[in-house]
Amino acid sequence: MSFIEWIRQPWPWYVSGPLIGLTVPILLLLGNKSFGISSSLRHICAACFPANIPFFKYNWKKELWNLFFVTGILFGAIIASNLLGNYQPIQLNPKLVSDLNKYGITDYARLIPTQLFNWPALLTLKGFIMMIGGGFLVGFGTRYAGGCTSGHSIMGLSNLEWPSLIATICFMAGGFIMSNLILPFILQL
Amino acid sequence: MQNILDGIELKEQNTDFEVRSLDTICINESNLQHPWWYNLKYLFAGILFGILLVKAEVISWFRIQEMFRMQSFHMYGVIGSAVVVGAISIWLIKKFKIKTIHGEAIELHSKKFNKGQIIGGLIFGFGWALTGACPGPLFALIGNGATVIIAVLLSAVAGTWVYGLIRDKLPH
């Protein structure tokens, strides 16, 4: 298998996980920056709609690095998807596939279920709950928790912070509850 | 009188510290002033990170469902090995007092516990399972061509804004 062929495959966890972990020292060494992505949402609020809210009154320009970083994520994903992409359907546990088939989810060609996440679906109850409701919970919850998977689960745990461990456990608990207990009802809508 | 004043001062300092620790998570620790284009290095770091997110498939809604249904080790492997590498890196940085490329000492702030990590954590968990994305993957999914995720991202910005608006009324 040539290098290009290898790179076009999905990367196994033991390759991608450690590389993702290297983001922590890279940002620290580049300029003393603690890895965290949900802060970018706050900086966007501070830059665009501060509305005299104390939480958004700070020098967001000092945090511009974070907005450059997330812009980079966007470009990186464009590069990976267009130049390094594999367009094989994702290899999933058959149990998940048969379970999702019950809800009419049959298209596994993309990274998201395009039958659920598309522009017209925004106007349906199910789509609105999943995309607008879900997005709102992500933005509200991460800021309330003081970080997301990157800030708490990767940066915080790497620095052996117990508040980050609690946050991570709660992220997982919330996900378990939603995926197993609530999502089946939403998918039926 | 002096005692009372001391008490007030101490209380104010504590509150201040608490607010700062709530506010400063993931915030810049550098005191150096650089021209804006120095930020381009973070653009490149972001590009590498974005490639990783796509190639690791961690931005996939399906992979997130597999994780929360305990049907695959993939996500646990990615997050777990990332934490191990991150922890070893931070340990090395502390042990050898490694400085930034600009010669600044690396500062790490510890996070203070507050109820937000529990309540907010659960709320984020709900959103994570619904959208199949945390904040980083939102940007990556848009780059991946899922333009409808722009709406999800805007909703996440709105969620952050509403948190800022009602923050004083929430238990912390």
Coordinates of C-alpha atoms in Angstrom, one line a residue:
Chain A
M1 CA 0.0 0.0 0.0
S2 CA 1.5 3.3 -1.0
F3 CA 1.7 6.2 1.5
I4 CA -1.0 8.1 -0.3
E5 CA -3.3 5.2 -0.2
W6 CA -2.6 4.7 3.4
I7 CA -3.3 8.4 4.2
R8 CA -6.6 8.3 2.3
Q9 CA -8.0 5.6 4.6
P10 CA -9.6 6.5 7.9
W11 CA -6.9 6.6 10.5
P12 CA -7.2 4.1 13.4
W13 CA -7.6 5.4 16.9
Y14 CA -4.0 4.6 17.9
V15 CA -2.7 6.9 15.2
S16 CA -5.2 9.7 15.4
G17 CA -5.6 9.8 19.2
P18 CA -2.0 10.4 20.1
L19 CA -1.7 13.0 17.3
I20 CA -4.7 14.8 18.7
G21 CA -3.0 14.7 22.1
L22 CA 0.0 16.4 20.6
T23 CA -2.2 19.5 20.1
V24 CA -1.8 20.2 23.8
P25 CA 2.0 20.7 23.8
I26 CA 1.9 22.3 20.4
L27 CA -0.3 25.1 21.6
L28 CA 1.6 25.5 24.8
L29 CA 4.9 25.7 23.0
L30 CA 3.7 28.0 20.3
G31 CA 2.6 30.6 22.7
N32 CA 1.4 29.5 26.1
K33 CA -2.1 28.7 24.9
S34 CA -4.3 26.2 26.8
F35 CA -6.1 24.0 24.3
G36 CA -9.9 24.7 24.3
I37 CA -12.4 25.2 21.5
S38 CA -15.7 26.2 23.1
S39 CA -14.1 29.5 24.2
S40 CA -14.2 30.5 20.5
L41 CA -18.0 30.6 20.8
R42 CA -17.7 33.1 23.7
H43 CA -15.2 35.2 21.7
I44 CA -17.6 35.3 18.8
C45 CA -20.3 36.6 21.2
A46 CA -17.9 39.1 22.7
A47 CA -16.8 40.3 19.2
C48 CA -20.2 40.4 17.5
F49 CA -23.0 40.7 20.1
P50 CA -21.6 41.8 23.5
A51 CA -24.9 43.6 24.4
N52 CA -23.3 45.1 27.5
I53 CA -23.3 41.7 29.2
P54 CA -20.4 41.5 31.7
F55 CA -19.5 38.0 30.6
F56 CA -18.8 39.3 27.2
K57 CA -16.9 42.4 28.2
Y58 CA -13.3 41.5 28.0
N59 CA -10.4 42.0 25.6
W60 CA -11.4 39.4 23.1
K61 CA -8.7 40.6 20.7
K62 CA -6.2 39.0 23.0
E63 CA -7.9 35.7 22.3
L64 CA -7.8 36.1 18.6
W65 CA -5.5 33.1 18.4
N66 CA -8.4 30.9 19.3
L67 CA -10.5 32.2 16.3
F68 CA -7.5 31.6 14.0
F69 CA -7.3 28.1 15.4
V70 CA -11.0 27.3 14.7
T71 CA -10.7 28.8 11.3
G72 CA -7.8 26.4 10.8
I73 CA -10.0 23.5 11.8
L74 CA -12.5 24.5 9.1
F75 CA -9.7 24.7 6.4
G76 CA -8.1 21.5 7.7
A77 CA -11.5 19.7 7.3
I78 CA -11.8 21.0 3.7
I79 CA -8.3 19.7 2.9
A80 CA -8.9 16.3 4.5
S81 CA -12.3 15.9 2.9
N82 CA -11.3 16.9 -0.6
L83 CA -7.7 15.8 -0.9
L84 CA -7.2 13.1 1.7
G85 CA -10.8 11.7 1.6
N86 CA -12.0 8.2 1.5
Y87 CA -15.5 7.9 0.3
Q88 CA -16.2 4.5 1.6
P89 CA -19.2 4.3 4.0
I90 CA -18.1 4.3 7.6
Q91 CA -17.5 0.9 9.2
L92 CA -20.0 0.7 12.1
N93 CA -21.2 -1.8 14.6
P94 CA -24.0 -3.8 12.8
K95 CA -26.2 -3.4 15.9
L96 CA -26.2 0.4 15.5
V97 CA -26.9 0.0 11.8
S98 CA -29.9 -2.3 12.3
D99 CA -31.1 0.0 15.2
L100 CA -30.9 3.1 13.0
N101 CA -32.5 1.4 10.1
K102 CA -35.6 1.1 12.2
Y103 CA -35.8 4.9 12.2
G104 CA -35.3 5.1 8.4
I105 CA -31.6 6.0 8.6
T106 CA -30.1 4.1 5.7
D107 CA -27.5 6.4 4.2
Y108 CA -24.1 6.0 5.7
A109 CA -22.1 7.6 2.9
R110 CA -21.2 10.8 4.9
L111 CA -20.0 11.5 8.4
I112 CA -23.4 12.7 9.4
P113 CA -26.8 11.1 8.6
T114 CA -27.8 13.3 5.8
Q115 CA -31.4 12.0 6.1
L116 CA -31.6 13.7 9.5
F117 CA -29.3 16.7 9.0
N118 CA -30.2 18.8 6.0
W119 CA -31.6 22.2 5.3
P120 CA -35.2 21.3 4.7
A121 CA -35.2 19.2 7.9
L122 CA -34.5 22.3 9.9
L123 CA -38.2 23.1 9.4
T124 CA -39.4 19.8 10.8
L125 CA -39.9 19.2 14.6
K126 CA -37.3 16.4 14.7
G127 CA -34.7 18.4 12.7
F128 CA -35.3 21.5 14.8
I129 CA -34.8 19.6 18.1
M130 CA -31.7 17.8 16.9
M131 CA -29.9 20.7 15.1
I132 CA -31.1 23.9 16.7
G133 CA -32.0 22.4 20.1
G134 CA -28.8 20.3 20.2
G135 CA -26.6 23.1 19.1
F136 CA -28.1 25.4 21.7
L137 CA -27.4 22.8 24.4
V138 CA -23.8 22.4 23.2
G139 CA -23.2 26.2 23.4
F140 CA -25.0 26.7 26.7
G141 CA -23.6 23.5 28.3
T142 CA -20.0 23.9 27.4
R143 CA -19.8 27.5 28.7
Y144 CA -21.7 26.5 31.8
A145 CA -19.3 23.6 32.4
G146 CA -16.3 25.9 31.6
G147 CA -15.1 23.9 28.7
C148 CA -15.8 21.1 26.2
T149 CA -14.2 17.8 25.2
S150 CA -11.0 19.7 24.2
G151 CA -10.8 22.1 27.2
H152 CA -11.8 19.6 29.9
S153 CA -11.5 16.1 28.5
I154 CA -8.2 16.5 26.7
M155 CA -6.5 19.6 28.2
G156 CA -7.9 19.4 31.7
L157 CA -7.4 15.6 32.1
S158 CA -3.9 16.0 30.7
N159 CA -3.1 18.5 33.4
L160 CA -4.7 16.0 36.0
E161 CA -7.5 18.4 37.0
W162 CA -10.2 16.8 39.0
P163 CA -12.9 19.4 38.1
S164 CA -12.2 18.3 34.5
L165 CA -12.7 14.7 35.4
I166 CA -16.1 15.5 36.9
A167 CA -17.0 17.5 33.8
T168 CA -15.9 14.6 31.5
I169 CA -17.9 12.1 33.5
C170 CA -21.0 14.4 33.2
F171 CA -20.4 14.9 29.5
M172 CA -20.5 11.1 29.2
A173 CA -23.5 10.7 31.5
G174 CA -25.5 13.2 29.6
G175 CA -24.6 11.5 26.3
F176 CA -25.6 8.1 27.6
I177 CA -28.9 9.4 28.8
M178 CA -29.7 11.2 25.6
S179 CA -28.5 8.5 23.2
N180 CA -30.2 5.5 25.0
L181 CA -33.2 7.0 26.7
I182 CA -34.3 10.2 24.9
L183 CA -33.0 10.0 21.3
P184 CA -35.1 6.9 20.4
F185 CA -38.3 9.0 21.1
I186 CA -36.9 12.0 19.1
L187 CA -36.0 9.8 16.2
Q188 CA -39.6 8.5 16.1
L189 CA -41.0 12.0 15.6
Chain B
M1 CA -13.3 46.6 62.7
Q2 CA -10.1 45.5 61.2
N3 CA -11.2 41.9 61.4
I4 CA -14.5 42.8 59.6
L5 CA -12.6 44.6 56.9
D6 CA -10.2 41.8 56.6
G7 CA -13.1 39.5 56.2
I8 CA -14.7 41.6 53.5
E9 CA -11.4 41.9 51.7
L10 CA -10.8 38.2 51.8
K11 CA -14.3 37.5 50.6
E12 CA -13.9 39.9 47.7
Q13 CA -10.6 38.4 46.7
N14 CA -12.1 34.9 46.8
T15 CA -15.1 35.9 44.7
D16 CA -12.8 37.6 42.3
F17 CA -10.7 34.5 42.0
E18 CA -13.7 32.3 41.5
V19 CA -15.0 34.5 38.7
R20 CA -11.6 34.6 37.1
S21 CA -11.2 30.9 37.3
L22 CA -14.7 30.5 35.7
D23 CA -13.8 33.0 33.0
T24 CA -10.3 32.1 32.2
I25 CA -10.7 28.5 31.2
C26 CA -8.9 27.9 27.9
I27 CA -7.8 31.5 27.8
N28 CA -4.5 32.8 26.7
E29 CA -1.8 32.9 29.3
S30 CA 0.8 34.8 27.3
N31 CA 1.7 38.3 28.2
L32 CA 3.7 38.9 25.0
Q33 CA 2.4 41.4 22.4
H34 CA 2.8 40.3 18.9
P35 CA 1.5 41.6 15.5
W36 CA -1.7 39.9 14.4
W37 CA 0.0 37.7 11.8
Y38 CA 1.8 35.8 14.5
N39 CA -1.6 34.2 14.9
L40 CA -1.1 32.4 11.6
K41 CA 0.8 29.7 13.5
Y42 CA -2.5 28.9 15.2
L43 CA -4.2 28.7 11.9
F44 CA -1.7 26.0 10.8
A45 CA -2.1 24.2 14.1
G46 CA -5.9 24.3 13.5
I47 CA -5.5 23.0 10.0
L48 CA -3.6 20.0 11.3
F49 CA -6.2 19.5 14.0
G50 CA -9.0 19.7 11.5
I51 CA -7.4 17.1 9.3
L52 CA -7.1 14.8 12.3
L53 CA -10.7 15.3 13.3
V54 CA -11.9 14.2 9.9
K55 CA -9.4 11.3 9.4
A56 CA -10.1 10.0 12.9
E57 CA -13.9 10.0 12.1
V58 CA -14.5 11.6 15.5
I59 CA -16.7 14.2 13.8
S60 CA -19.1 11.5 12.7
W61 CA -22.5 11.5 14.3
F62 CA -22.5 7.7 13.9
R63 CA -19.3 7.3 15.8
I64 CA -20.7 9.4 18.7
Q65 CA -23.8 7.2 18.8
E66 CA -21.5 4.1 18.9
M67 CA -19.6 5.6 21.8
F68 CA -22.7 6.4 23.9
R69 CA -24.2 2.9 23.2
M70 CA -20.9 1.3 24.1
Q71 CA -20.8 -0.4 20.7
S72 CA -17.3 0.5 19.7
F73 CA -14.0 1.2 21.3
H74 CA -13.0 3.8 18.7
M75 CA -13.9 7.0 20.4
Y76 CA -12.6 5.8 23.8
G77 CA -9.4 4.9 22.1
V78 CA -9.0 8.3 20.5
I79 CA -9.8 10.3 23.6
G80 CA -7.9 8.0 25.9
S81 CA -4.7 7.9 23.9
A82 CA -5.0 11.7 23.3
V83 CA -5.1 12.2 27.1
V84 CA -2.2 9.9 27.7
V85 CA 0.0 11.8 25.2
G86 CA -1.2 15.2 26.5
A87 CA -0.5 14.2 30.1
I88 CA 3.0 12.9 29.3
S89 CA 3.7 16.2 27.3
I90 CA 2.6 18.4 30.2
W91 CA 4.6 16.3 32.7
L92 CA 7.7 16.7 30.5
I93 CA 7.0 20.5 30.1
K94 CA 6.8 20.9 33.9
K95 CA 9.7 18.6 34.7
F96 CA 12.1 20.2 32.3
K97 CA 10.5 23.7 32.6
I98 CA 10.3 23.9 28.8
K99 CA 9.6 27.4 27.5
T100 CA 7.6 28.6 24.5
I101 CA 9.3 29.2 21.2
H102 CA 9.3 32.9 22.3
G103 CA 11.1 32.1 25.5
E104 CA 8.2 32.6 27.8
A105 CA 7.7 30.3 30.8
I106 CA 4.7 28.0 30.2
E107 CA 1.9 28.7 32.7
L108 CA -0.9 26.3 33.5
H109 CA -3.8 27.3 35.6
S110 CA -5.8 24.8 37.6
K111 CA -9.5 24.8 37.2
K112 CA -11.7 25.4 40.2
F113 CA -14.6 23.1 40.8
N114 CA -18.1 24.6 40.7
K115 CA -21.6 23.1 40.1
G116 CA -21.5 24.2 36.5
Q117 CA -19.2 21.3 35.7
I118 CA -22.0 18.9 36.7
I119 CA -25.1 20.8 35.4
G120 CA -23.4 22.3 32.4
G121 CA -21.6 19.0 31.7
L122 CA -24.9 17.1 31.6
I123 CA -26.4 19.7 29.3
F124 CA -23.5 19.6 27.0
G125 CA -23.7 15.8 27.0
F126 CA -27.3 16.0 25.8
G127 CA -26.3 18.3 23.0
W128 CA -23.3 16.2 22.1
A129 CA -25.4 13.1 21.6
L130 CA -28.1 15.0 19.7
T131 CA -25.9 16.8 17.3
G132 CA -23.1 14.2 17.3
A133 CA -20.7 17.1 17.6
C134 CA -18.7 19.1 20.2
P135 CA -17.6 22.6 19.3
G136 CA -14.4 21.6 17.4
P137 CA -16.3 19.1 15.2
L138 CA -18.9 21.7 14.4
F139 CA -16.3 23.7 12.5
A140 CA -14.8 20.5 11.0
L141 CA -18.2 19.3 9.7
I142 CA -18.8 22.6 7.9
G143 CA -15.4 22.1 6.3
N144 CA -16.5 18.6 5.5
G145 CA -19.3 20.0 3.4
A146 CA -22.2 19.6 5.7
T147 CA -23.4 23.2 5.3
V148 CA -26.5 22.7 7.5
I149 CA -24.1 22.5 10.4
I150 CA -23.7 26.3 10.1
A151 CA -27.2 26.5 11.6
V152 CA -26.1 24.2 14.5
L153 CA -23.0 26.4 15.0
L154 CA -25.1 29.6 15.1
S155 CA -27.4 27.9 17.6
A156 CA -24.4 27.0 19.7
V157 CA -23.2 30.6 19.6
A158 CA -26.8 31.6 20.7
G159 CA -26.6 29.1 23.6
T160 CA -23.3 30.6 24.8
W161 CA -24.8 34.1 24.5
V162 CA -27.9 33.1 26.6
Y163 CA -25.6 31.5 29.2
G164 CA -23.7 34.8 29.5
L165 CA -27.0 36.7 29.7
I166 CA -28.5 34.6 32.6
R167 CA -25.2 33.5 34.2
D168 CA -25.8 35.4 37.5
K169 CA -29.0 33.5 38.0
L170 CA -27.6 30.0 37.6
P171 CA -26.1 27.9 40.4
H172 CA -22.4 27.8 40.3

